[in-house]
Coordinates of C-alpha atoms in Angstrom, one line a residue:
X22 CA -57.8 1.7 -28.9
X23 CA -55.2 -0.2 -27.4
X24 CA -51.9 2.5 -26.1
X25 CA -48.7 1.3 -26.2
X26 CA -46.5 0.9 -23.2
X27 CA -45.0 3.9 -22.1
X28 CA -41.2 3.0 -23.0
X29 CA -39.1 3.7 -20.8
X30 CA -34.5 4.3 -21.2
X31 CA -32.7 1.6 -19.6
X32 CA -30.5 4.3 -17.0
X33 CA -27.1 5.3 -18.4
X34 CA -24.5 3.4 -16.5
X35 CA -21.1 4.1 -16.2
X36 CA -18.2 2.7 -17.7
X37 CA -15.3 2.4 -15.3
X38 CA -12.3 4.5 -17.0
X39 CA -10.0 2.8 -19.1
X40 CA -7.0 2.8 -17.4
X41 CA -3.9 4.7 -19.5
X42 CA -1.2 4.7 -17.0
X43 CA 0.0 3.3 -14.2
X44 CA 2.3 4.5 -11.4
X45 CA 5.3 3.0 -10.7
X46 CA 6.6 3.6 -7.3
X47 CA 10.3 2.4 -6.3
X48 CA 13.0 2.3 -3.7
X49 CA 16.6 1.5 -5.1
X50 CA 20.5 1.3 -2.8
X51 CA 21.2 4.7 -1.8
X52 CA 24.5 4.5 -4.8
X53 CA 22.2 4.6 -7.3
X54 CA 22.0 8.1 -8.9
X55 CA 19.7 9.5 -11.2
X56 CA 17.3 5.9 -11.4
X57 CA 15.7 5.9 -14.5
X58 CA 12.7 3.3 -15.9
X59 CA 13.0 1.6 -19.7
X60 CA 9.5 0.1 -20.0
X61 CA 8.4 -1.9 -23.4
X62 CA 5.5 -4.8 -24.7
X63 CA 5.9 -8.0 -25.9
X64 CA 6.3 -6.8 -29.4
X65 CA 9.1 -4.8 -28.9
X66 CA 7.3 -1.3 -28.7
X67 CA 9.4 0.9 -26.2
X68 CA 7.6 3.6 -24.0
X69 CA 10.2 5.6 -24.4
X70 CA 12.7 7.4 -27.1
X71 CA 16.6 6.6 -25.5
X72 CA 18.1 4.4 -23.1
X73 CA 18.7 4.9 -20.1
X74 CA 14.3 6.1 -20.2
X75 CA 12.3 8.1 -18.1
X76 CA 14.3 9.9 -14.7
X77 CA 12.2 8.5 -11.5
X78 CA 10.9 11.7 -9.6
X79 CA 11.9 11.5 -5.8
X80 CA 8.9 11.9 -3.4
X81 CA 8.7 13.1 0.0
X82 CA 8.2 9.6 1.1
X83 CA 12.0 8.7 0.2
X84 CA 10.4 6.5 -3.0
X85 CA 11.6 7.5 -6.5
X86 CA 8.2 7.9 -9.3
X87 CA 7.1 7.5 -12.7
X88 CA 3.9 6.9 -14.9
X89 CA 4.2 4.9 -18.0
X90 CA 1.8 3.7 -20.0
X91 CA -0.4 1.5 -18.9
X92 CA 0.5 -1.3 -22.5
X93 CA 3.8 -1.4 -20.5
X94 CA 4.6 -5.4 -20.1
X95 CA 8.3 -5.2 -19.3
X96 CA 10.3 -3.2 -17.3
X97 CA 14.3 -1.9 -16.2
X98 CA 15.4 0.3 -13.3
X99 CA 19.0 1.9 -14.4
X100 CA 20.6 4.4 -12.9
X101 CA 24.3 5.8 -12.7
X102 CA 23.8 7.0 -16.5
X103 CA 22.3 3.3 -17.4
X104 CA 25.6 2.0 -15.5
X105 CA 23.5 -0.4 -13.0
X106 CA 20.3 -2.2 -13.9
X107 CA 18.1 -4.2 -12.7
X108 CA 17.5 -7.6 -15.5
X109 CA 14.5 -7.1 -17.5
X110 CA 11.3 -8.0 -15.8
X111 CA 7.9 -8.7 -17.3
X112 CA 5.4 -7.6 -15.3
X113 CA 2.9 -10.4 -14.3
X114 CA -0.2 -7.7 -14.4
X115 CA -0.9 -5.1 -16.5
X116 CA -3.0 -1.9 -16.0
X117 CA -1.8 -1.9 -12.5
X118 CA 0.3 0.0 -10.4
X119 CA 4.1 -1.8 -9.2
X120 CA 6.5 -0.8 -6.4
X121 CA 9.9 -1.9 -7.4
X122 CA 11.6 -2.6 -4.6
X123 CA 15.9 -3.0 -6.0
X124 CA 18.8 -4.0 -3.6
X125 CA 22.1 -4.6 -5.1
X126 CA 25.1 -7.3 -3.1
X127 CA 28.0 -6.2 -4.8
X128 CA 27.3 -6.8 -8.3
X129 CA 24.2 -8.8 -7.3
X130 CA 21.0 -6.9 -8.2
X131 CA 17.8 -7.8 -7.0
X132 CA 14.7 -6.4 -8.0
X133 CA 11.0 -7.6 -6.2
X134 CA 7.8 -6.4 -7.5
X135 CA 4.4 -5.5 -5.7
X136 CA 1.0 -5.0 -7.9
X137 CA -1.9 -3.0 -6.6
X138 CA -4.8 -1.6 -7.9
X139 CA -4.7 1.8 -9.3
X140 CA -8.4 2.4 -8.1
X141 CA -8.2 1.3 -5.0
X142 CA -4.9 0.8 -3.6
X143 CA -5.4 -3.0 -2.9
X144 CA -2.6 -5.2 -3.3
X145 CA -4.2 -7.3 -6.2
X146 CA -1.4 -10.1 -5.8
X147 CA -3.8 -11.3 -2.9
X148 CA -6.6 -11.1 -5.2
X149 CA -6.1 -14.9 -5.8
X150 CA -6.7 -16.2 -2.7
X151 CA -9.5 -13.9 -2.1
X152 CA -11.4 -15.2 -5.2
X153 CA -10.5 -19.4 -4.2
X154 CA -12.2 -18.3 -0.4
X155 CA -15.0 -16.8 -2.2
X156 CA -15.7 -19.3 -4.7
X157 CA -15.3 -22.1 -1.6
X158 CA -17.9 -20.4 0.5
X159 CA -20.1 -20.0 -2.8
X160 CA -20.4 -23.4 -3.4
X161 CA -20.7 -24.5 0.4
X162 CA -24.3 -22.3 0.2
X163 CA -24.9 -24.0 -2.8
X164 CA -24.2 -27.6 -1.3
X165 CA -26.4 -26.6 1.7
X166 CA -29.6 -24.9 -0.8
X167 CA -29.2 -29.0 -2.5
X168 CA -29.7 -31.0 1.3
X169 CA -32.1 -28.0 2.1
X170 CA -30.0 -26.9 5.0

């Protein structure tokens, strides 16, 4: 009699977590009280119940913190009771964490925005350029397996 193979389960493998929030880490003029963040999607869905949003926590690093959801696409700093703002800004990456960095001239306000990578802490906006230097060297090898180099 002829046994069938022994069967064997492919091994479980892990799912990397779905990422829910993200942690948004600013610095904003030392005039601005009470900075708060108003976070929303493309379709209008706000993260939050009432303007001026959710009060930034201070850390011990002199950077003010919140998480928001991770659907988050746009984003405000306020602060001053909603008084200053930063102009709305969609985020360029999503599921990712952002350091707001806001200066204000007068009534000039200026708000620049890092991305990194919640898992890691790698700034992902170099990500890019990593990815063209990899794909370059990738098809260099490739060049050199066709002349049998």
């Amino acid at each position: 009699t002829t046994e069938a193979p022994e069967t064997t389960e492919a091994p479980e493998t892990s799912k990397p977590e779905e990422i829910t929030e993200i942690t948004v880490k600013v610095s904003v003029p030392a005039d601005w009280q009470d900075p708060c963040i108003w976070a929303w999607d493309n379709s209008g869905k706000n993260a939050f119940a009432a303007w001026p949003g959710l009060k930034l926590t201070k850390g011990e690093d002199g950077y003010w913190y919140a998480t928001i959801p991770a659907w988050v696409e746009n984003i405000i700093i306020n602060a001053n009771s909603g008084s200053v703002q930063t102009k709305d800004m969609a985020l360029k990456q999503t599921k990712v964490d952002i350091t707001v960095k806001v200066t204000q001239t007068g009534s000039d306000v200026k708000a620049d925005i890092e991305y990194t990578s919640p898992d890691t802490g790698d700034l992902t906006m170099i990500m890019p350029a990593a990815l063209a230097m990899l794909l370059s060297a990738v098809a260099l090898v490739e060049t050199k397996k066709r002349r049998g180099a």
